[in-house]
């Protein structure tokens, strides 16, 4: 099977297939927050029980979020993608057909388990390719799916049909995944990392060291991990992933409830507001594949963008109804470049030797944030009220600024990457 190459020898069809896959597993969970009023009425649950749903989904997703590297090397990345998409279709249909609360949760668990594996496989692909543009396309497609999800809920006659549409989207992703099944890049094993670390950090074919300073920096993270002491780059990576994914997921899950219950906005307007948030996220991530936008992100810096996102979140709490979608879209657009940029530059923080492994750890950290903060928000909603949602999101973004500043200071560029002239913050 031959596929059209992209710059640097990457198969373009593989990147496109990964992008469509990310969109397919984003749609169902993005729907949950919007359908929640109908679901809780149908199954007799409280408003804050959405936090339990987030917890169940998050734990299920975390259970497989570190498995992509092992599964990919054992059965092949392409085969794993195809099989996982088949399981996602089944899980979506279980949710759609649920007549009992327990069955609904089982379907959500299925969506979570499959999403964790697909996310982990995708993270390995992103780390292997090492290109911010590819990372932006793949993560941006997640935003496309998350944008489509709430809009689908707004146009179908019953919430169940929205999950049928999600299953159809996953079915559409199967076709290109099968077509490029044998073209996916394998994540490196430990021996590959050792060889690449020598090559990337100054050892030529004759064994000489062409840049001793780079060699020392490149092995710092690996030697620290070998001694059981986490390297600073690893700690910062895990922290920023946990915080920014937590903020993103919390607003995605709870934004509809906040807008309808705390701000008394109509269901239709609130659905558009949440879709606007995900549309902004999509635009911000897909934009990373466009040189001028990526250059603008580099000039502004991720810290400035996070501050702007924080201001937009606060604005969404006070803006007139007609401007709420503007505020939510701006928030999504500003925060969107953070995760894919940091994912693509993992090697710059921890070295090439640990990059693939830390990519999996980052997903675990992201899932911890995506589980804990939305679940805690559910408890706070039941105790304090839905207005607390915006406080949680704003506080999480604010706390993440410090680690993001540290990430900028410790990041270095790796030879052979496509991002050598840029910094992550």
Tab-separated table of C-alpha atoms in Angstrom:
chain	number	residue	atom	x	y	z
A	1	UNK	CA	0.000	0.000	0.000
A	2	UNK	CA	1.542	3.295	-1.062
A	3	UNK	CA	0.392	6.564	0.378
A	4	UNK	CA	1.094	10.150	-0.563
A	5	UNK	CA	4.063	11.487	1.403
A	6	UNK	CA	4.126	14.697	3.322
A	7	UNK	CA	7.237	16.822	3.969
A	8	UNK	CA	9.790	14.811	5.890
A	9	UNK	CA	8.570	11.492	4.513
A	10	UNK	CA	5.455	11.161	6.671
A	11	UNK	CA	2.507	9.428	4.974
A	12	UNK	CA	-0.166	12.091	4.535
A	13	UNK	CA	-2.969	9.518	4.556
A	14	UNK	CA	-1.839	8.279	7.985
A	15	UNK	CA	-2.113	11.782	9.447
A	16	UNK	CA	-5.531	12.191	7.857
A	17	UNK	CA	-6.742	8.851	9.181
A	18	UNK	CA	-5.523	9.679	12.685
A	19	UNK	CA	-7.314	13.026	12.484
A	20	UNK	CA	-10.622	11.434	11.481
A	21	UNK	CA	-10.241	8.864	14.250
A	22	UNK	CA	-9.688	11.585	16.860
A	23	UNK	CA	-12.834	13.345	15.705
A	24	UNK	CA	-14.843	10.127	15.985
A	25	UNK	CA	-14.026	9.466	19.638
A	26	UNK	CA	-14.416	13.122	20.612
A	27	UNK	CA	-18.037	13.389	19.453
A	28	UNK	CA	-19.786	11.046	21.916
A	29	UNK	CA	-18.256	12.430	25.100
A	30	UNK	CA	-18.841	16.001	23.923
A	31	UNK	CA	-22.519	15.096	23.531
A	32	UNK	CA	-22.896	13.904	27.112
A	33	UNK	CA	-22.842	17.341	28.723
A	34	UNK	CA	-25.478	18.636	26.298
A	35	UNK	CA	-27.830	15.649	26.562
A	36	UNK	CA	-27.426	15.481	30.330
A	37	UNK	CA	-30.676	17.310	31.228
A	38	UNK	CA	-32.658	14.744	29.204
A	39	UNK	CA	-30.566	11.798	30.390
A	40	UNK	CA	-30.882	12.649	34.069
A	41	UNK	CA	-34.639	13.078	33.713
A	42	UNK	CA	-34.887	9.754	31.911
A	43	UNK	CA	-32.888	7.878	34.557
A	44	UNK	CA	-33.831	9.935	37.629
A	45	UNK	CA	-30.383	11.364	38.457
A	46	UNK	CA	-29.320	14.644	40.063
A	47	UNK	CA	-27.665	17.548	38.243
A	48	UNK	CA	-24.316	16.860	39.880
A	49	UNK	CA	-24.313	13.194	38.838
A	50	UNK	CA	-22.741	14.351	35.599
A	51	UNK	CA	-19.574	14.425	37.689
A	52	UNK	CA	-19.980	10.683	38.268
A	53	UNK	CA	-20.369	10.128	34.539
A	54	UNK	CA	-17.165	12.112	33.965
A	55	UNK	CA	-15.426	10.049	36.638
A	56	UNK	CA	-16.539	6.728	35.158
A	57	UNK	CA	-15.552	7.807	31.662
A	58	UNK	CA	-12.239	9.209	32.839
A	59	UNK	CA	-11.230	6.119	34.817
A	60	UNK	CA	-12.122	3.916	31.865
A	61	UNK	CA	-10.119	6.105	29.526
A	62	UNK	CA	-7.147	6.247	31.880
A	63	UNK	CA	-7.083	2.440	32.137
A	64	UNK	CA	-5.915	2.234	28.522
A	65	UNK	CA	-4.265	5.617	28.036
A	66	UNK	CA	-0.777	4.187	28.515
A	67	UNK	CA	-1.278	1.074	26.415
A	68	UNK	CA	-0.830	2.413	22.884
A	69	UNK	CA	2.903	1.763	22.648
A	70	UNK	CA	2.620	-1.869	23.784
A	71	UNK	CA	-0.494	-2.640	21.730
A	72	UNK	CA	0.915	-0.892	18.672
A	73	UNK	CA	4.111	-2.913	18.699
A	74	UNK	CA	2.306	-6.172	19.410
A	75	UNK	CA	-0.482	-6.124	16.808
A	76	UNK	CA	0.491	-3.151	14.643
A	77	UNK	CA	-0.662	0.437	15.027
A	78	UNK	CA	-2.964	0.253	11.996
A	79	UNK	CA	-4.642	-2.948	13.137
A	80	UNK	CA	-5.123	-1.475	16.614
A	81	UNK	CA	-6.754	1.638	15.135
A	82	UNK	CA	-9.183	-0.404	13.021
A	83	UNK	CA	-10.167	-2.787	15.821
A	84	UNK	CA	-10.620	0.067	18.291
A	85	UNK	CA	-12.889	1.956	15.928
A	86	UNK	CA	-15.062	-1.143	15.639
A	87	UNK	CA	-15.339	-1.297	19.412
A	88	UNK	CA	-16.166	2.434	19.521
A	89	UNK	CA	-19.106	1.877	17.172
A	90	UNK	CA	-20.432	-0.826	19.478
A	91	UNK	CA	-20.027	1.356	22.583
A	92	UNK	CA	-21.834	4.299	20.954
A	93	UNK	CA	-24.750	2.034	20.088
A	94	UNK	CA	-24.906	0.689	23.645
A	95	UNK	CA	-25.307	4.250	24.930
A	96	UNK	CA	-27.922	4.995	22.284
A	97	UNK	CA	-29.956	1.915	23.163
A	98	UNK	CA	-29.663	2.093	26.952
A	99	UNK	CA	-32.970	1.684	28.803
A	100	UNK	CA	-31.445	1.500	32.282
A	101	UNK	CA	-28.965	3.744	34.089
A	102	UNK	CA	-26.491	0.872	34.485
A	103	UNK	CA	-26.563	0.168	30.748
A	104	UNK	CA	-25.909	3.836	30.005
A	105	UNK	CA	-22.844	3.753	32.280
A	106	UNK	CA	-21.616	0.533	30.639
A	107	UNK	CA	-21.738	2.264	27.276
A	108	UNK	CA	-19.857	5.255	28.667
A	109	UNK	CA	-17.209	2.900	30.068
A	110	UNK	CA	-16.846	1.345	26.631
A	111	UNK	CA	-16.429	4.741	24.990
A	112	UNK	CA	-13.820	5.637	27.621
A	113	UNK	CA	-11.772	2.438	27.264
A	114	UNK	CA	-11.622	2.725	23.486
A	115	UNK	CA	-10.932	6.470	23.582
A	116	UNK	CA	-7.976	5.939	25.916
A	117	UNK	CA	-6.395	3.396	23.591
A	118	UNK	CA	-6.982	5.521	20.479
A	119	UNK	CA	-5.614	8.601	22.245
A	120	UNK	CA	-2.541	6.659	23.336
A	121	UNK	CA	-1.952	5.313	19.835
A	122	UNK	CA	-2.327	8.826	18.437
A	123	UNK	CA	0.069	10.257	21.005
A	124	UNK	CA	2.685	7.744	19.931
A	125	UNK	CA	2.210	8.746	16.306
A	126	UNK	CA	2.523	12.450	17.192
A	127	UNK	CA	5.644	11.869	19.275
A	128	UNK	CA	7.211	9.754	16.517
A	129	UNK	CA	6.482	12.323	13.790
A	130	UNK	CA	7.564	15.217	16.026
A	131	UNK	CA	5.853	17.880	13.921
A	132	UNK	CA	3.668	20.629	15.430
A	133	UNK	CA	1.633	20.909	12.229
A	134	UNK	CA	0.716	17.210	12.253
A	135	UNK	CA	-0.025	17.413	15.963
A	136	UNK	CA	-2.285	20.406	15.354
A	137	UNK	CA	-4.185	18.589	12.603
A	138	UNK	CA	-4.741	15.468	14.684
A	139	UNK	CA	-5.692	17.271	17.888
A	140	UNK	CA	-7.682	19.812	15.897
A	141	UNK	CA	-9.786	17.004	14.476
A	142	UNK	CA	-10.696	16.112	18.047
A	143	UNK	CA	-12.158	19.600	18.277
A	144	UNK	CA	-14.103	19.014	15.048
A	145	UNK	CA	-15.733	15.957	16.578
A	146	UNK	CA	-16.395	17.820	19.819
A	147	UNK	CA	-17.979	20.657	17.820
A	148	UNK	CA	-20.187	18.345	15.801
A	149	UNK	CA	-21.362	16.505	18.910
A	150	UNK	CA	-23.333	19.325	20.603
A	151	UNK	CA	-24.698	20.514	17.262
A	152	UNK	CA	-25.944	17.007	16.495
A	153	UNK	CA	-27.828	16.986	19.790
A	154	UNK	CA	-29.500	20.264	18.856
A	155	UNK	CA	-30.854	18.947	15.543
A	156	UNK	CA	-31.945	15.369	16.326
A	157	UNK	CA	-35.401	14.682	17.800
A	158	UNK	CA	-34.114	12.514	20.661
A	159	UNK	CA	-30.791	12.369	22.497
A	160	UNK	CA	-30.348	8.710	21.567
A	161	UNK	CA	-30.068	9.551	17.878
A	162	UNK	CA	-27.040	11.723	18.572
A	163	UNK	CA	-25.097	8.637	19.670
A	164	UNK	CA	-26.272	6.788	16.569
A	165	UNK	CA	-24.703	9.619	14.565
A	166	UNK	CA	-21.523	9.234	16.633
A	167	UNK	CA	-21.420	5.543	15.689
A	168	UNK	CA	-21.817	6.497	12.038
A	169	UNK	CA	-18.906	8.932	12.327
A	170	UNK	CA	-16.727	6.173	13.789
A	171	UNK	CA	-17.814	3.945	10.923
A	172	UNK	CA	-16.663	6.559	8.441
A	173	UNK	CA	-13.250	6.623	10.168
A	174	UNK	CA	-12.836	2.872	9.677
A	175	UNK	CA	-12.532	3.147	5.883
A	176	UNK	CA	-9.319	5.227	5.696
A	177	UNK	CA	-7.911	3.400	8.732
A	178	UNK	CA	-8.184	0.115	6.818
A	179	UNK	CA	-6.684	1.686	3.691
A	180	UNK	CA	-3.486	2.768	5.495
A	181	UNK	CA	-3.378	-0.087	8.001
A	182	UNK	CA	0.187	-1.095	7.059
A	183	UNK	CA	1.589	2.422	6.797
A	184	UNK	CA	1.507	3.602	10.424
A	185	UNK	CA	4.851	4.418	12.097
A	186	UNK	CA	5.741	2.071	14.933
A	187	UNK	CA	6.624	3.640	18.305
A	188	UNK	CA	10.328	3.059	19.061
A	189	UNK	CA	11.369	0.403	21.540
A	190	UNK	CA	14.097	0.901	24.122
A	191	UNK	CA	16.851	-0.158	21.730
A	192	UNK	CA	15.635	2.272	19.086
A	193	UNK	CA	15.691	5.088	21.618
A	194	UNK	CA	19.251	4.274	22.662
A	195	UNK	CA	20.479	4.396	19.058
A	196	UNK	CA	18.539	7.539	18.216
A	197	UNK	CA	19.707	9.237	21.397
A	198	UNK	CA	23.336	8.648	20.395
A	199	UNK	CA	22.673	9.978	16.893
A	200	UNK	CA	20.621	12.961	17.987
A	201	UNK	CA	22.900	14.045	20.787
A	202	UNK	CA	26.224	14.216	19.073
A	203	UNK	CA	27.594	10.713	18.336
A	204	UNK	CA	28.571	10.244	14.718
A	205	UNK	CA	29.094	6.916	12.978
A	206	UNK	CA	32.630	6.693	14.304
A	207	UNK	CA	31.575	7.136	17.897
A	208	UNK	CA	32.946	10.663	18.363
A	209	UNK	CA	31.032	13.302	20.253
A	210	UNK	CA	30.368	16.326	18.063
A	211	UNK	CA	28.526	18.346	20.764
A	212	UNK	CA	29.339	17.259	24.328
A	213	UNK	CA	27.018	19.903	25.808
A	214	UNK	CA	24.044	18.591	23.881
A	215	UNK	CA	24.929	15.013	24.817
A	216	UNK	CA	24.946	15.900	28.512
A	217	UNK	CA	21.580	17.683	28.297
A	218	UNK	CA	20.053	14.895	26.212
A	219	UNK	CA	20.878	12.244	28.774
A	220	UNK	CA	19.931	14.222	31.853
A	221	UNK	CA	16.290	13.161	31.828
A	222	UNK	CA	17.124	9.540	31.145
A	223	UNK	CA	19.785	9.323	33.869
A	224	UNK	CA	17.484	10.980	36.402
A	225	UNK	CA	14.708	8.529	35.595
A	226	UNK	CA	17.155	5.624	35.859
A	227	UNK	CA	18.032	6.740	39.399
A	228	UNK	CA	14.353	6.848	40.298
A	229	UNK	CA	14.313	10.654	40.436
A	230	UNK	CA	11.932	12.362	38.004
A	231	UNK	CA	13.673	14.876	35.757
A	232	UNK	CA	12.350	18.458	35.842
A	233	UNK	CA	11.184	18.193	32.241
A	234	UNK	CA	9.096	15.132	33.080
A	235	UNK	CA	7.480	16.741	36.122
A	236	UNK	CA	6.623	19.910	34.237
A	237	UNK	CA	5.256	17.931	31.285
A	238	UNK	CA	2.918	15.921	33.491
A	239	UNK	CA	1.769	19.002	35.391
A	240	UNK	CA	0.876	21.122	32.370
A	241	UNK	CA	-0.928	18.266	30.663
A	242	UNK	CA	-2.995	17.529	33.771
A	243	UNK	CA	-4.005	21.162	34.296
A	244	UNK	CA	-4.794	22.257	30.756
A	245	UNK	CA	-6.644	19.107	29.780
A	246	UNK	CA	-8.595	19.391	33.046
A	247	UNK	CA	-9.659	22.951	32.200
A	248	UNK	CA	-10.606	21.978	28.650
A	249	UNK	CA	-12.651	18.937	29.664
A	250	UNK	CA	-14.335	20.673	32.590
A	251	UNK	CA	-15.725	23.464	30.442
A	252	UNK	CA	-16.597	20.997	27.673
A	253	UNK	CA	-18.544	18.790	30.091
A	254	UNK	CA	-20.065	21.437	32.330
A	255	UNK	CA	-20.385	24.437	30.007
A	256	UNK	CA	-23.932	23.573	28.940
A	257	UNK	CA	-25.058	23.099	32.538
A	258	UNK	CA	-23.413	26.361	33.561
A	259	UNK	CA	-24.987	28.361	30.755
A	260	UNK	CA	-28.483	26.926	31.198
A	261	UNK	CA	-28.625	26.655	34.989
A	262	UNK	CA	-26.385	29.473	36.242
A	263	UNK	CA	-26.952	31.991	33.464
A	264	UNK	CA	-30.496	30.909	32.507
A	265	UNK	CA	-29.655	30.770	28.794
A	266	UNK	CA	-31.929	28.723	26.538
A	267	UNK	CA	-30.924	25.183	25.614
A	268	UNK	CA	-30.398	26.107	21.962
A	269	UNK	CA	-28.205	29.122	22.737
A	270	UNK	CA	-26.231	27.129	25.306
A	271	UNK	CA	-25.613	24.304	22.814
A	272	UNK	CA	-24.325	26.868	20.321
A	273	UNK	CA	-22.110	28.360	23.029
A	274	UNK	CA	-20.551	24.974	23.808
A	275	UNK	CA	-20.171	24.219	20.096
A	276	UNK	CA	-18.520	27.611	19.709
A	277	UNK	CA	-16.022	26.653	22.391
A	278	UNK	CA	-15.149	23.428	20.598
A	279	UNK	CA	-15.130	25.211	17.235
A	280	UNK	CA	-12.594	27.662	18.638
A	281	UNK	CA	-10.539	24.766	19.941
A	282	UNK	CA	-10.681	23.205	16.495
A	283	UNK	CA	-9.611	26.378	14.732
A	284	UNK	CA	-6.747	26.926	17.168
A	285	UNK	CA	-5.401	23.428	16.658
A	286	UNK	CA	-5.919	23.093	12.945
A	287	UNK	CA	-4.301	26.497	12.605
A	288	UNK	CA	-1.029	25.010	13.860
A	289	UNK	CA	-0.740	23.250	10.495
A	290	UNK	CA	-0.734	26.676	8.798
A	291	UNK	CA	2.627	28.407	8.884
A	292	UNK	CA	1.444	31.997	9.498
A	293	UNK	CA	-0.772	30.974	12.416
A	294	UNK	CA	1.968	28.845	13.933
A	295	UNK	CA	4.337	31.787	13.620
A	296	UNK	CA	1.794	34.003	15.384
A	297	UNK	CA	1.530	31.474	18.226
A	298	UNK	CA	5.317	31.450	18.506
A	299	UNK	CA	5.483	35.245	18.635
A	300	UNK	CA	2.751	35.592	21.239
A	301	UNK	CA	3.789	32.579	23.320
A	302	UNK	CA	1.536	30.037	24.998
A	303	UNK	CA	1.509	31.962	28.270
A	304	UNK	CA	-0.047	35.007	26.594
A	305	UNK	CA	-2.628	32.784	24.927
A	306	UNK	CA	-3.575	31.160	28.232
A	307	UNK	CA	-4.014	34.568	29.852
A	308	UNK	CA	-6.278	35.545	26.956
A	309	UNK	CA	-8.251	32.303	27.376
A	310	UNK	CA	-8.652	33.058	31.069
A	311	UNK	CA	-10.018	36.517	30.247
A	312	UNK	CA	-12.454	34.990	27.737
A	313	UNK	CA	-13.715	32.459	30.281
A	314	UNK	CA	-14.398	35.244	32.762
A	315	UNK	CA	-16.110	37.240	30.008
A	316	UNK	CA	-18.428	34.281	29.310
A	317	UNK	CA	-19.718	34.594	32.869
A	318	UNK	CA	-20.817	38.224	32.467
A	319	UNK	CA	-21.288	38.832	28.724
A	320	UNK	CA	-24.781	39.435	27.279
A	321	UNK	CA	-26.379	36.321	25.846
A	322	UNK	CA	-25.622	37.390	22.283
A	323	UNK	CA	-21.904	37.621	23.047
A	324	UNK	CA	-21.533	34.417	25.052
A	325	UNK	CA	-20.665	32.393	21.961
A	326	UNK	CA	-18.000	34.977	21.096
A	327	UNK	CA	-16.443	34.567	24.533
A	328	UNK	CA	-16.567	30.763	24.515
A	329	UNK	CA	-15.146	30.623	20.986
A	330	UNK	CA	-12.310	32.951	21.963
A	331	UNK	CA	-11.553	30.837	25.042
A	332	UNK	CA	-11.331	27.677	22.947
A	333	UNK	CA	-9.190	29.311	20.273
A	334	UNK	CA	-6.677	30.727	22.734
A	335	UNK	CA	-6.173	27.604	24.822
A	336	UNK	CA	-6.183	25.197	21.854
A	337	UNK	CA	-2.487	25.394	20.830
A	338	UNK	CA	-1.183	24.485	24.296
A	339	UNK	CA	-1.603	20.690	24.369
A	340	UNK	CA	-0.603	19.826	20.768
A	341	UNK	CA	2.415	22.154	20.909
A	342	UNK	CA	3.619	20.653	24.177
A	343	UNK	CA	2.947	17.132	22.845
A	344	UNK	CA	5.007	17.699	19.701
A	345	UNK	CA	7.892	19.178	21.716
A	346	UNK	CA	8.083	16.474	24.349
A	347	UNK	CA	11.605	15.556	23.211
A	348	UNK	CA	12.712	19.133	23.821
A	349	UNK	CA	11.813	18.832	27.514
A	350	UNK	CA	12.857	15.265	28.300
A	351	UNK	CA	15.209	14.182	25.499
A	352	UNK	CA	14.611	11.797	22.612
A	353	UNK	CA	15.371	8.729	24.728
A	354	UNK	CA	12.324	9.278	26.925
A	355	UNK	CA	10.056	11.080	24.449
A	356	UNK	CA	7.884	8.118	23.422
A	357	UNK	CA	7.542	6.843	26.980
A	358	UNK	CA	6.798	10.269	28.444
A	359	UNK	CA	4.151	10.769	25.752
A	360	UNK	CA	2.267	7.919	27.426
A	361	UNK	CA	2.845	9.377	30.887
A	362	UNK	CA	1.524	12.710	29.679
A	363	UNK	CA	-1.674	11.023	28.593
A	364	UNK	CA	-2.005	9.445	32.025
A	365	UNK	CA	-1.507	12.845	33.648
A	366	UNK	CA	-4.015	14.384	31.263
A	367	UNK	CA	-6.521	11.724	32.218
A	368	UNK	CA	-5.937	12.326	35.920
A	369	UNK	CA	-6.793	15.981	35.363
A	370	UNK	CA	-9.709	15.135	33.087
A	371	UNK	CA	-11.092	12.746	35.709
A	372	UNK	CA	-10.466	14.585	38.946
A	373	UNK	CA	-11.443	18.144	38.147
A	374	UNK	CA	-14.769	17.466	36.349
A	375	UNK	CA	-15.732	14.910	39.011
A	376	UNK	CA	-14.907	17.368	41.807
A	377	UNK	CA	-16.912	19.970	39.909
A	378	UNK	CA	-19.936	17.675	40.122
A	379	UNK	CA	-19.640	17.531	43.898
A	380	UNK	CA	-19.317	21.307	44.060
A	381	UNK	CA	-22.329	21.804	41.776
A	382	UNK	CA	-24.518	19.742	44.104
A	383	UNK	CA	-23.198	21.570	47.173
A	384	UNK	CA	-22.693	25.134	45.927
A	385	UNK	CA	-24.589	25.411	42.652
A	386	UNK	CA	-23.788	25.469	38.921
A	387	UNK	CA	-22.158	28.922	39.093
A	388	UNK	CA	-19.066	27.252	40.566
A	389	UNK	CA	-18.235	25.740	37.161
A	390	UNK	CA	-16.725	28.944	35.797
A	391	UNK	CA	-14.683	29.412	38.987
A	392	UNK	CA	-13.174	25.949	38.643
A	393	UNK	CA	-12.255	26.451	34.978
A	394	UNK	CA	-10.731	29.900	35.532
A	395	UNK	CA	-8.762	28.735	38.585
A	396	UNK	CA	-7.339	25.730	36.736
A	397	UNK	CA	-6.143	27.904	33.863
A	398	UNK	CA	-4.592	30.395	36.274
A	399	UNK	CA	-2.700	27.692	38.177
A	400	UNK	CA	-1.350	26.294	34.894
A	401	UNK	CA	0.433	29.501	33.947
A	402	UNK	CA	3.331	28.912	36.367
A	403	UNK	CA	4.296	25.444	35.081
A	404	UNK	CA	3.946	26.708	31.520
A	405	UNK	CA	6.537	29.400	32.216
A	406	UNK	CA	8.885	26.753	33.626
A	407	UNK	CA	8.344	24.596	30.526
A	408	UNK	CA	9.593	27.437	28.350
A	409	UNK	CA	12.783	27.768	30.353
A	410	UNK	CA	13.751	24.102	30.262
A	411	UNK	CA	12.781	23.315	26.667
A	412	UNK	CA	15.577	22.946	24.180
A	413	UNK	CA	15.428	22.135	20.495
A	414	UNK	CA	16.298	18.702	19.168
A	415	UNK	CA	18.213	18.263	15.913
A	416	UNK	CA	16.128	17.030	13.029
A	417	UNK	CA	12.789	18.290	14.328
A	418	UNK	CA	10.496	20.646	12.479
A	419	UNK	CA	10.232	23.053	15.395
A	420	UNK	CA	13.811	24.102	15.911
A	421	UNK	CA	13.112	27.827	15.744
A	422	UNK	CA	10.259	27.918	18.194
A	423	UNK	CA	9.652	27.663	21.913
A	424	UNK	CA	6.687	26.190	23.724
A	425	UNK	CA	5.620	29.143	25.810
